[in-house]
Short mmCIF file of C-alpha atoms and ligand atoms in Angstrom, two decimals:
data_model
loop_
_atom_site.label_atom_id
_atom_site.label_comp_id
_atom_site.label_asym_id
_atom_site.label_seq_id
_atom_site.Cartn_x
_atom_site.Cartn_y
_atom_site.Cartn_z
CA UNK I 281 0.00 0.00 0.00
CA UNK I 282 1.44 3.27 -0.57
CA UNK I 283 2.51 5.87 1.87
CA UNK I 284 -0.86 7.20 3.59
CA UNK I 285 -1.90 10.71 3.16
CA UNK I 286 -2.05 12.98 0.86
CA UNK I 287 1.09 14.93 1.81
CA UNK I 288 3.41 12.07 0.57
CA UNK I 289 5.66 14.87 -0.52
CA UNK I 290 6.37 15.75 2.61
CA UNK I 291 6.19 12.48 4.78
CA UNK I 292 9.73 12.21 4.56
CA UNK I 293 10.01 13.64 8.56
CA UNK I 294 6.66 11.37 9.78
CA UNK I 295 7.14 9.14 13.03
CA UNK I 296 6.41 5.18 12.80
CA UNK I 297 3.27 5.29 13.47
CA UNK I 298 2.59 8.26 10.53
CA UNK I 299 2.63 11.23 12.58
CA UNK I 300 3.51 14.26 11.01
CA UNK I 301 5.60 16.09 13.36
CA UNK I 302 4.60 20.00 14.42
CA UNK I 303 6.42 22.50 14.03
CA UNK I 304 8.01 24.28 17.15
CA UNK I 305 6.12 26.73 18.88
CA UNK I 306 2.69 28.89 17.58
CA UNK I 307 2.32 29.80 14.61
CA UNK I 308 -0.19 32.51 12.61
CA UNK I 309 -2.25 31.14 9.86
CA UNK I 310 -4.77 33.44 7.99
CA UNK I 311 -8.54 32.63 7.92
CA UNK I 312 -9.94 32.30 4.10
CA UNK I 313 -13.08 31.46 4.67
CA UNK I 314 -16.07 30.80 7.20
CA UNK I 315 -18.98 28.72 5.53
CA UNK I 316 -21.73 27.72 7.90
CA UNK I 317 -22.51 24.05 7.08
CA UNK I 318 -26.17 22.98 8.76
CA UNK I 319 -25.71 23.60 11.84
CA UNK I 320 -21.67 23.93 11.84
CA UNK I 321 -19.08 26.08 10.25
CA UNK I 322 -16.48 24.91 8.30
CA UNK I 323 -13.35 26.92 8.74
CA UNK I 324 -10.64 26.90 6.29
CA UNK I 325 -7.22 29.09 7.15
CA UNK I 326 -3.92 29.09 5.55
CA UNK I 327 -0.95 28.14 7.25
CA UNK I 328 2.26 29.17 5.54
CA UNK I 329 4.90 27.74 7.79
CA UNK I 330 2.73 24.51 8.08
CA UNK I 331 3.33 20.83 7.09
CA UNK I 332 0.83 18.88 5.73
CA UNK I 333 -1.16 16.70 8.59
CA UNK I 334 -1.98 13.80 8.25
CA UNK I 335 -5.83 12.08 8.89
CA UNK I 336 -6.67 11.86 12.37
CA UNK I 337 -4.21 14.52 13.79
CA UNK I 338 -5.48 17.51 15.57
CA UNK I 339 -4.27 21.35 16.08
CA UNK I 340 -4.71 23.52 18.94
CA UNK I 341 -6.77 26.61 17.74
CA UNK I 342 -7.36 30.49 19.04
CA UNK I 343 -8.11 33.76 17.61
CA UNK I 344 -5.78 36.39 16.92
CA UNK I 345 -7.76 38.28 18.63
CA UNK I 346 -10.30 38.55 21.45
CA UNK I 347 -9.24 35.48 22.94
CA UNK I 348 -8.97 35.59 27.36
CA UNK I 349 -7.59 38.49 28.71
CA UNK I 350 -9.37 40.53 31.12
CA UNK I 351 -10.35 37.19 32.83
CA UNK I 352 -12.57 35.89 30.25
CA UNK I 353 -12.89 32.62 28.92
CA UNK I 354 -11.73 31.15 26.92
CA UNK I 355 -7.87 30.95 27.99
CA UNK I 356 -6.35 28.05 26.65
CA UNK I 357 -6.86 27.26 23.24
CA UNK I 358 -8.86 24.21 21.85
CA UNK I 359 -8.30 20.85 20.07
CA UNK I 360 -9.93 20.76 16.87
CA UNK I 361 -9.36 17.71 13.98
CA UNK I 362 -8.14 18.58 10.41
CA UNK I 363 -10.81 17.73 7.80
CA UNK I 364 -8.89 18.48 4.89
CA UNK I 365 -5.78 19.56 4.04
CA UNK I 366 -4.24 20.35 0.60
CA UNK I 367 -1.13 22.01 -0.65
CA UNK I 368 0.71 24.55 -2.55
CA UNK I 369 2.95 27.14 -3.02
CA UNK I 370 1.21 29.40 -0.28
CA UNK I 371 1.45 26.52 2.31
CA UNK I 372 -0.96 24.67 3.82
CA UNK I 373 -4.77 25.15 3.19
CA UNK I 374 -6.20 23.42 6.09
CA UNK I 375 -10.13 23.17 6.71
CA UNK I 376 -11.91 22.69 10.71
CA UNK I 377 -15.45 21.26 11.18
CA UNK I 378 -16.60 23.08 14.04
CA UNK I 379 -19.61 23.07 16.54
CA UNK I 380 -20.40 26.23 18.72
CA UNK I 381 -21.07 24.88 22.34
CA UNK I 382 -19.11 27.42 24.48
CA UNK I 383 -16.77 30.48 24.37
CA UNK I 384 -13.81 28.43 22.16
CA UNK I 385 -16.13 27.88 19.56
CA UNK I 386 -18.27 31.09 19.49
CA UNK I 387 -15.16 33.16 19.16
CA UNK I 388 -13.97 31.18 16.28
CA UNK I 389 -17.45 31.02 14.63
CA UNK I 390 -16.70 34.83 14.68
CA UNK I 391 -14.04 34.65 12.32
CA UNK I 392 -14.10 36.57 8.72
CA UNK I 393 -11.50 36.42 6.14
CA UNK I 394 -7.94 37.90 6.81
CA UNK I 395 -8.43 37.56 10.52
CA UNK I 396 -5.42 35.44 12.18
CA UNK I 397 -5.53 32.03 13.75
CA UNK I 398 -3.36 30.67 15.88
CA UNK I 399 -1.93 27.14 14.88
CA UNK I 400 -0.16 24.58 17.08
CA UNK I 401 0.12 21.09 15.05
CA UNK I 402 -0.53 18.97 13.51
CA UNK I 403 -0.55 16.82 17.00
CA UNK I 404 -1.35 13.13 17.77
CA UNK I 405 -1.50 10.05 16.03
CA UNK I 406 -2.81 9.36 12.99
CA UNK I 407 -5.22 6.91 11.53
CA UNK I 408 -3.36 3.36 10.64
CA UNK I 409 -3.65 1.93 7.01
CA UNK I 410 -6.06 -0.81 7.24
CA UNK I 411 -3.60 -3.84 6.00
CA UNK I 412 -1.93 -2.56 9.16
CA UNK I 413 -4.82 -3.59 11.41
CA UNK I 414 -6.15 -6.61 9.57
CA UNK I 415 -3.37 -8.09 6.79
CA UNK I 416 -6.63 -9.40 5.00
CA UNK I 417 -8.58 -6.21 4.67
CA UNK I 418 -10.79 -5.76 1.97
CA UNK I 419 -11.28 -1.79 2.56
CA UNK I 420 -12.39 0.15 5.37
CA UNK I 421 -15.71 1.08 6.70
CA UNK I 422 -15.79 4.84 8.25
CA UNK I 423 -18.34 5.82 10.92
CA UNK I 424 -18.80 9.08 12.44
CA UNK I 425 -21.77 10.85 14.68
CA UNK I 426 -21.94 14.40 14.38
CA UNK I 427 -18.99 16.67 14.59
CA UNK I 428 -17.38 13.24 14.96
CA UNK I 429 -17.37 12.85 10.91
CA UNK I 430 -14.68 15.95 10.61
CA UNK I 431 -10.90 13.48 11.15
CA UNK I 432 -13.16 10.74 8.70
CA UNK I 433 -13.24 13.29 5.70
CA UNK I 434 -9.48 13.92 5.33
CA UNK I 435 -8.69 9.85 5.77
CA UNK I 436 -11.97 9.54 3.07
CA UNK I 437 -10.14 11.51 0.63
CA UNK I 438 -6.83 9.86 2.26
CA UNK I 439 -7.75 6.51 1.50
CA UNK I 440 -9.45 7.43 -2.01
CA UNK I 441 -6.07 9.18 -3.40
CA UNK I 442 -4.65 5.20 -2.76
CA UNK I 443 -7.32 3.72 -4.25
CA UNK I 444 -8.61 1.51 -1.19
CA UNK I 445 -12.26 1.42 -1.04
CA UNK I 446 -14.06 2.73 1.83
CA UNK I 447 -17.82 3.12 2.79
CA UNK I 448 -19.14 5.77 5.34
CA UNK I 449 -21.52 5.79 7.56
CA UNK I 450 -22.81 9.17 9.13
CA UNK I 451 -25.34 9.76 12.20
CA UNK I 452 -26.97 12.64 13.34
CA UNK I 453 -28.94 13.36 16.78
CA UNK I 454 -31.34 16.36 14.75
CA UNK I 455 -31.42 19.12 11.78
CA UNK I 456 -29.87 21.34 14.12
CA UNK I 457 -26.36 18.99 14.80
CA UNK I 458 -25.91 17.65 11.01
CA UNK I 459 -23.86 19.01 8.79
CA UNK I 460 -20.61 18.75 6.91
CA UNK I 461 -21.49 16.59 4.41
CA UNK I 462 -19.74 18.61 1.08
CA UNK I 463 -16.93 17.19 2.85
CA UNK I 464 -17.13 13.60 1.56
CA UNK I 465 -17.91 14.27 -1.69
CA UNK I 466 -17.86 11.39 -4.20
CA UNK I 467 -17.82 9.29 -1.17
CA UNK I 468 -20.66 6.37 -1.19
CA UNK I 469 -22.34 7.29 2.21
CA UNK I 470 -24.96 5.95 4.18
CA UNK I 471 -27.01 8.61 6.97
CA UNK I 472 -28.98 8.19 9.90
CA UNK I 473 -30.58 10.43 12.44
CA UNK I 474 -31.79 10.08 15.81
CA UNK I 475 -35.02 12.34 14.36
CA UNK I 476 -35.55 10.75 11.21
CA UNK I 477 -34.95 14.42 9.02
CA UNK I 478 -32.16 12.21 7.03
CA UNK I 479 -31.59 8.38 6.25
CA UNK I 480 -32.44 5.71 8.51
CA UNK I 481 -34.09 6.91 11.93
CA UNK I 482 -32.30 5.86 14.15
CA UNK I 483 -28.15 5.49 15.31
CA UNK I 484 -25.41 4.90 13.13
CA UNK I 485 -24.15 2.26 14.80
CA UNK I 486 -28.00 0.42 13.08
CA UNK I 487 -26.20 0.38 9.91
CA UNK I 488 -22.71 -0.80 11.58
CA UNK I 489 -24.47 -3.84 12.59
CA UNK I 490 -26.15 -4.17 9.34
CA UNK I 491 -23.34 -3.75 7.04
CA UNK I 492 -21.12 -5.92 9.38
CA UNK I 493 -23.83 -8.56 9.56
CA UNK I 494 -23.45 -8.48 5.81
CA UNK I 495 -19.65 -8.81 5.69
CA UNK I 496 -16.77 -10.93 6.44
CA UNK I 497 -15.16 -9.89 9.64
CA UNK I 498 -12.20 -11.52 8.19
CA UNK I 499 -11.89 -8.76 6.02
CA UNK I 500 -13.77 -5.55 7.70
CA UNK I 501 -11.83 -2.86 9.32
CA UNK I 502 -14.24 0.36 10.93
CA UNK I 503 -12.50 3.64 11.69
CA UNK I 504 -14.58 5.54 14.24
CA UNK I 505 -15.11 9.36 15.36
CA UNK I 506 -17.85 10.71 17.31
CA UNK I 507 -19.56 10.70 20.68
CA UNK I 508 -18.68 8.62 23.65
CA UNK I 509 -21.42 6.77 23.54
CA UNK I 510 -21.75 5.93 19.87
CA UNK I 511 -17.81 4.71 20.35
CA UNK I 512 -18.44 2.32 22.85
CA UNK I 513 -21.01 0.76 20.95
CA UNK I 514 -18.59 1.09 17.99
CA UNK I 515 -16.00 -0.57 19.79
CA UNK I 516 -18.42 -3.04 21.81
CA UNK I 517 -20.14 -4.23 18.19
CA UNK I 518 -16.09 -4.69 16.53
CA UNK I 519 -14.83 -6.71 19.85
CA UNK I 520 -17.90 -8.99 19.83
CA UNK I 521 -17.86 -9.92 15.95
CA UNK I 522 -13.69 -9.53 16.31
CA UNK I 523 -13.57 -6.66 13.50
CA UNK I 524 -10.13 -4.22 13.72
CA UNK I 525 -10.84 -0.97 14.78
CA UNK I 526 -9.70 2.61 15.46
CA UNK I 527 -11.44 5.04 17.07
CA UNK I 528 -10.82 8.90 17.48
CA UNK I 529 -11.48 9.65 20.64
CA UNK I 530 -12.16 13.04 22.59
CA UNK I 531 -10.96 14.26 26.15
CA UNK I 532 -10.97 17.56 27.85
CA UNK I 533 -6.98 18.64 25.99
CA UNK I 534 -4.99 21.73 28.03
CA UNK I 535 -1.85 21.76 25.92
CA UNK I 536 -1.83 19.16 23.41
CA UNK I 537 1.44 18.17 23.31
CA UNK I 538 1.88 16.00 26.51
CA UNK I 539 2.77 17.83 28.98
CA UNK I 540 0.12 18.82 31.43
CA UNK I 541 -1.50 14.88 31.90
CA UNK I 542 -4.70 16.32 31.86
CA UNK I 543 -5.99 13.85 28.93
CA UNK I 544 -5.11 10.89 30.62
CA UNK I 545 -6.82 7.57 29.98
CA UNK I 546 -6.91 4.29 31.20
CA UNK I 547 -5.37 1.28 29.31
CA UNK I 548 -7.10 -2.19 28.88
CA UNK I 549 -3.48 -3.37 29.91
CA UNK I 550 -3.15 -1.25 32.86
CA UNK I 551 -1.65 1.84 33.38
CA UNK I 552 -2.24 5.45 31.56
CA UNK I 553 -1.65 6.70 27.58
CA UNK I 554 -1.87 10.73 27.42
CA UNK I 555 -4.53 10.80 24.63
CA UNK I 556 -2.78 14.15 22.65
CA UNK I 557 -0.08 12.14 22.35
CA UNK I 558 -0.62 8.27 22.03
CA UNK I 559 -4.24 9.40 20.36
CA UNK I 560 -6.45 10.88 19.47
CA UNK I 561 -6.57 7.88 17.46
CA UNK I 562 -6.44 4.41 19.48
CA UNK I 563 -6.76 0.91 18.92
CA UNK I 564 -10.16 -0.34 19.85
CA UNK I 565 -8.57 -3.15 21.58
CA UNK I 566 -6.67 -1.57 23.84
CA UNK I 567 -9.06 0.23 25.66
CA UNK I 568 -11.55 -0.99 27.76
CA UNK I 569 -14.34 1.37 26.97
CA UNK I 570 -14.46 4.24 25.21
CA UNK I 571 -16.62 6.40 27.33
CA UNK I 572 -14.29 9.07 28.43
CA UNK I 573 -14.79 11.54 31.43
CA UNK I 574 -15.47 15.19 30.38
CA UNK I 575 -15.66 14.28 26.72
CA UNK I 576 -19.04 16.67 26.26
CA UNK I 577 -20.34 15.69 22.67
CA UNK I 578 -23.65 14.07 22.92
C1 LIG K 202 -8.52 15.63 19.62
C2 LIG K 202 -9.78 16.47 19.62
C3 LIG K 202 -10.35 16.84 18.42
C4 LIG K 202 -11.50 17.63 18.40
N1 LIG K 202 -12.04 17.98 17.20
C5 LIG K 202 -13.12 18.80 17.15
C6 LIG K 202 -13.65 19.21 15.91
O1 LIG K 202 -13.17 18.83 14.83
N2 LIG K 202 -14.72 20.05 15.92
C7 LIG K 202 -15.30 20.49 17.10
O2 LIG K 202 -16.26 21.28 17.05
N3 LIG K 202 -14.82 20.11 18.30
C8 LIG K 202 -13.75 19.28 18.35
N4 LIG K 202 -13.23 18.90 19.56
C9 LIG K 202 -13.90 19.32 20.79
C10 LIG K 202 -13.53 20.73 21.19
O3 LIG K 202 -12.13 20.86 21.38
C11 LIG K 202 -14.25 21.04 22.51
O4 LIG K 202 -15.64 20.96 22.31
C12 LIG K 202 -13.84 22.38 23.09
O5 LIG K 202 -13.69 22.23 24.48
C13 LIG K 202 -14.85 23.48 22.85
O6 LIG K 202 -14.35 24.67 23.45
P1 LIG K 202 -15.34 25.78 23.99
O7 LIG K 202 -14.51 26.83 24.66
O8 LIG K 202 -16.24 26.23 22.88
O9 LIG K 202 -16.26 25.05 25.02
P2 LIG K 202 -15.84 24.56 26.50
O10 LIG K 202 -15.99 25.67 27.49
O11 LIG K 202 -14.52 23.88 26.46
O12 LIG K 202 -16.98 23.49 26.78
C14 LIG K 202 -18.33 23.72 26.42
C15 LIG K 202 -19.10 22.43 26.43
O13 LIG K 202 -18.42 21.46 25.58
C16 LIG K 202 -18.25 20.27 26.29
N5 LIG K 202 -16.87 19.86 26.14
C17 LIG K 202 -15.77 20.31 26.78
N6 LIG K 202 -14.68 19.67 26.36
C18 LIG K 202 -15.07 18.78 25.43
C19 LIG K 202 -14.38 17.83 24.63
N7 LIG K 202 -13.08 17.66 24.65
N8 LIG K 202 -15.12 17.11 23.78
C20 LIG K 202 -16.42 17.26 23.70
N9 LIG K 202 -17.11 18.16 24.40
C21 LIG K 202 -16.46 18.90 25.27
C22 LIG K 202 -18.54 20.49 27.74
O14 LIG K 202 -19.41 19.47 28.19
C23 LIG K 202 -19.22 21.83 27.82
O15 LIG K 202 -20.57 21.67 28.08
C24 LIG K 202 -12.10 18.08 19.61
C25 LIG K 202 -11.50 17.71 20.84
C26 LIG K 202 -10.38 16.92 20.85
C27 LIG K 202 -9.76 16.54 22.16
S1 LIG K 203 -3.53 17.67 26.81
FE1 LIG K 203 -1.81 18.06 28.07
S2 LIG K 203 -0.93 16.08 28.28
FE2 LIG K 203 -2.54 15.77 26.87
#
């Protein structure tokens, strides 16, 4: 299979594992556009200085501007996924799926065209190939609830520019948390919503079963991002049919870069991983749930 993302280029520098390493220190990228998408925004900035991420890493984001000082929230910045990332002679042209649901996001909903953004990343660990989680794989099967779906577009397109198939599978609670969907384009997609506006009413994790009740385990591997609850079923549904899985998980993230613990998680073989840097992505089997404290997405 060949190298992963689309930044082969660049991947000279990755880790093992595929990580694209970040660049020392903050840097200022340059907002060029803020689209609202249902009932998100997609944010798109440029990042001159940047290297190309790859799907599944994350960046800690603020404003330029208007973000803390004189004691208002929000004062650290926040972890966001990269849902697409493409190249050129300007740098990096890197896109956020974002959902307003306190100060973090409301100030970057705010954004307009020129203003800055602050960039550390790309951080974490990447999404695996799937012949690296299951030598037999056929293709992959993506699954994503809600703002969830955003790290599952750029490893759509990822595993598209290699020519391995994939099939996604999108949830929604209601109208008012969908959206994103222009970002997997050309993508053969299947929707469901807790409300019934879209697809089949009902969870995502319906048409998991389905599609892996259909399938050979032998040759199924699911990539997951979304809720805690819709992961543990995720991960509950691939250890009881023994499918490969990653998921993308969430947990409250200070620095992002390992160093203040406060993203610790428990390991199905005992002890801790720091999930900014041994995530976001994980194995399914090597934790023993997925349901993270202070992970807020419903
Ligand atoms: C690796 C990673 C990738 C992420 N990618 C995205 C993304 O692509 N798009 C996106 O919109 N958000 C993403 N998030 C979640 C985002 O970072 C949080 O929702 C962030 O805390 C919002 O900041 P805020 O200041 O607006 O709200 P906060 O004041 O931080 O919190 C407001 C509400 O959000 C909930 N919340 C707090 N922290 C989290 C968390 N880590 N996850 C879920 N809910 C939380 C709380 O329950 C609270 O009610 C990601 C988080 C991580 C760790
Ligand atoms: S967020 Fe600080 S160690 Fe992970």
């Amino acid at each position: 299979m060949p190298a992963r993302a689309d930044s082969e280029p660049r991947a000279a520098g990755r880790g093992e594992d595929g990580r694209v390493p970040a660049p020392f220190g903050r840097r200022r990228g340059e907002v060029i556009a803020n689209e609202p998408s249902g009932g998100y925004r997609i944010i798109t900035a440029l990042d001159p200085g940047g290297p190309l991420p790859a799907a599944g890493q994350f960046y800690m984001l603020a404003t330029e501007g208007g973000w803390g000082g004189d004691g208002e929230r929000p004062f650290l910045p926040r972890a966001f996924s990269v849902a697409e990332a493409t190249g050129g002679a300007e740098g990096a042209r890197l896109s956020f799926l974002l959902e307003d649901v306190g100060p973090g996001t409301a100030r970057l909903a705010t954004l307009t065209e020129g203003d800055g953004l602050l960039l550390t990343g790309p951080l974490g660990r990447p999404f695996s190939p799937p012949d690296e989680l299951n030598p037999d794989a056929a293709g992959a099967i993506l699954v994503g609830g809600g703002i969830g779906l955003a790290p599952l577009a750029l490893w759509r397109r990822t595993l598209a520019s290699h020519g391995i198939p994939e099939r996604s599978l999108l949830g929604f609670r209601d109208r008012e948390h969908a959206g994103g969907l222009e970002l997997f384009r050309c993508s053969e997609i299947r929707l469901a919503s807790e409300d019934g506006h879209v697809g089949h009413r009902g969870y995502v994790t319906d048409l998991l079963e389905r599609m892996l009740a259909g399938d050979s385990a032998r040759t199924a591997v699911v990539y997951a991002c979304g809720p805690p609850a819709m992961l543990e079923a995720v991960r509950a549904l691939c250890e009881l049919r023994e499918v490969a899985a990653e998921l993308a998980m969430e947990s409250p993230m200070a620095c992002g870069y390992g160093a203040c613990f406060g993203c610790a998680m428990p390991l199905r073989s005992g002890g801790y991983m720091r999930l900014c840097v041994d995530g976001p992505v994980v194995r399914a089997a090597d934790v023993e749930t997925a349901l993270v404290a202070g992970a807020g997405h419903r």
